[in-house]
């Protein structure tokens, strides 16, 4: 894997971890407060995870350049 793809995979995985953090915080606050806005934050976190995993797999297999 080239240096460019390695950096791209790291960025994609950083997006995954940020999505995990958003999902956990959103779900926790939605449970604690009952406000629907925090559920939306959790959903955005889940979508960020999916998008990050798709990018990571794409870059790892060489389709991202």
mmCIF file of C-alpha atoms in Angstrom:
data_model
loop_
_atom_site.group_PDB
_atom_site.id
_atom_site.type_symbol
_atom_site.label_atom_id
_atom_site.label_comp_id
_atom_site.label_asym_id
_atom_site.label_seq_id
_atom_site.Cartn_x
_atom_site.Cartn_y
_atom_site.Cartn_z
ATOM 1 C CA UNK A 1 0.000 0.000 0.000
ATOM 2 C CA UNK A 2 1.394 3.403 -0.928
ATOM 3 C CA UNK A 3 1.889 6.225 1.531
ATOM 4 C CA UNK A 4 -1.073 8.098 0.062
ATOM 5 C CA UNK A 5 -3.394 5.134 0.582
ATOM 6 C CA UNK A 6 -2.054 4.576 4.102
ATOM 7 C CA UNK A 7 -2.860 8.164 5.034
ATOM 8 C CA UNK A 8 -6.287 7.868 3.400
ATOM 9 C CA UNK A 9 -7.072 4.684 5.347
ATOM 10 C CA UNK A 10 -6.025 6.371 8.593
ATOM 11 C CA UNK A 11 -8.291 9.327 7.858
ATOM 12 C CA UNK A 12 -11.174 7.004 7.061
ATOM 13 C CA UNK A 13 -10.662 5.117 10.314
ATOM 14 C CA UNK A 14 -10.506 8.420 12.184
ATOM 15 C CA UNK A 15 -13.941 9.152 10.716
ATOM 16 C CA UNK A 16 -15.118 5.760 11.999
ATOM 17 C CA UNK A 17 -13.902 6.503 15.518
ATOM 18 C CA UNK A 18 -15.461 9.979 15.454
ATOM 19 C CA UNK A 19 -18.718 8.338 14.374
ATOM 20 C CA UNK A 20 -18.495 5.898 17.265
ATOM 21 C CA UNK A 21 -18.000 8.784 19.693
ATOM 22 C CA UNK A 22 -20.958 10.689 18.237
ATOM 23 C CA UNK A 23 -23.178 7.624 18.374
ATOM 24 C CA UNK A 24 -22.280 6.852 21.988
ATOM 25 C CA UNK A 25 -22.698 10.450 23.156
ATOM 26 C CA UNK A 26 -25.935 10.880 21.218
ATOM 27 C CA UNK A 27 -27.435 7.642 22.482
ATOM 28 C CA UNK A 28 -26.410 8.361 26.066
ATOM 29 C CA UNK A 29 -27.859 11.862 26.034
ATOM 30 C CA UNK A 30 -31.024 10.677 24.285
ATOM 31 C CA UNK A 31 -31.521 8.120 27.045
ATOM 32 C CA UNK A 32 -30.763 10.613 29.807
ATOM 33 C CA UNK A 33 -32.805 13.542 28.513
ATOM 34 C CA UNK A 34 -35.364 11.963 26.212
ATOM 35 C CA UNK A 35 -34.900 14.729 23.637
ATOM 36 C CA UNK A 36 -35.092 13.628 19.988
ATOM 37 C CA UNK A 37 -32.256 15.906 18.888
ATOM 38 C CA UNK A 38 -29.770 13.579 20.595
ATOM 39 C CA UNK A 39 -31.180 10.629 18.664
ATOM 40 C CA UNK A 40 -30.397 12.553 15.493
ATOM 41 C CA UNK A 41 -26.813 13.005 16.706
ATOM 42 C CA UNK A 42 -26.598 9.241 17.288
ATOM 43 C CA UNK A 43 -27.911 8.565 13.776
ATOM 44 C CA UNK A 44 -25.365 10.960 12.263
ATOM 45 C CA UNK A 45 -22.664 9.106 14.197
ATOM 46 C CA UNK A 46 -23.862 5.776 12.822
ATOM 47 C CA UNK A 47 -23.877 7.149 9.271
ATOM 48 C CA UNK A 48 -20.353 8.528 9.760
ATOM 49 C CA UNK A 49 -19.217 5.056 10.847
ATOM 50 C CA UNK A 50 -20.714 3.443 7.764
ATOM 51 C CA UNK A 51 -19.197 6.046 5.457
ATOM 52 C CA UNK A 52 -15.799 5.703 7.151
ATOM 53 C CA UNK A 53 -15.794 1.912 6.830
ATOM 54 C CA UNK A 54 -16.751 2.143 3.160
ATOM 55 C CA UNK A 55 -13.901 4.568 2.517
ATOM 56 C CA UNK A 56 -11.416 2.474 4.496
ATOM 57 C CA UNK A 57 -12.237 -0.687 2.566
ATOM 58 C CA UNK A 58 -12.176 1.176 -0.727
ATOM 59 C CA UNK A 59 -8.760 2.703 -0.036
ATOM 60 C CA UNK A 60 -7.341 -0.538 1.333
ATOM 61 C CA UNK A 61 -8.305 -2.423 -1.817
ATOM 62 C CA UNK A 62 -6.791 0.246 -4.046
ATOM 63 C CA UNK A 63 -9.944 1.801 -5.456
ATOM 64 C CA UNK A 64 -9.549 5.184 -3.804
ATOM 65 C CA UNK A 65 -6.890 6.801 -5.975
#
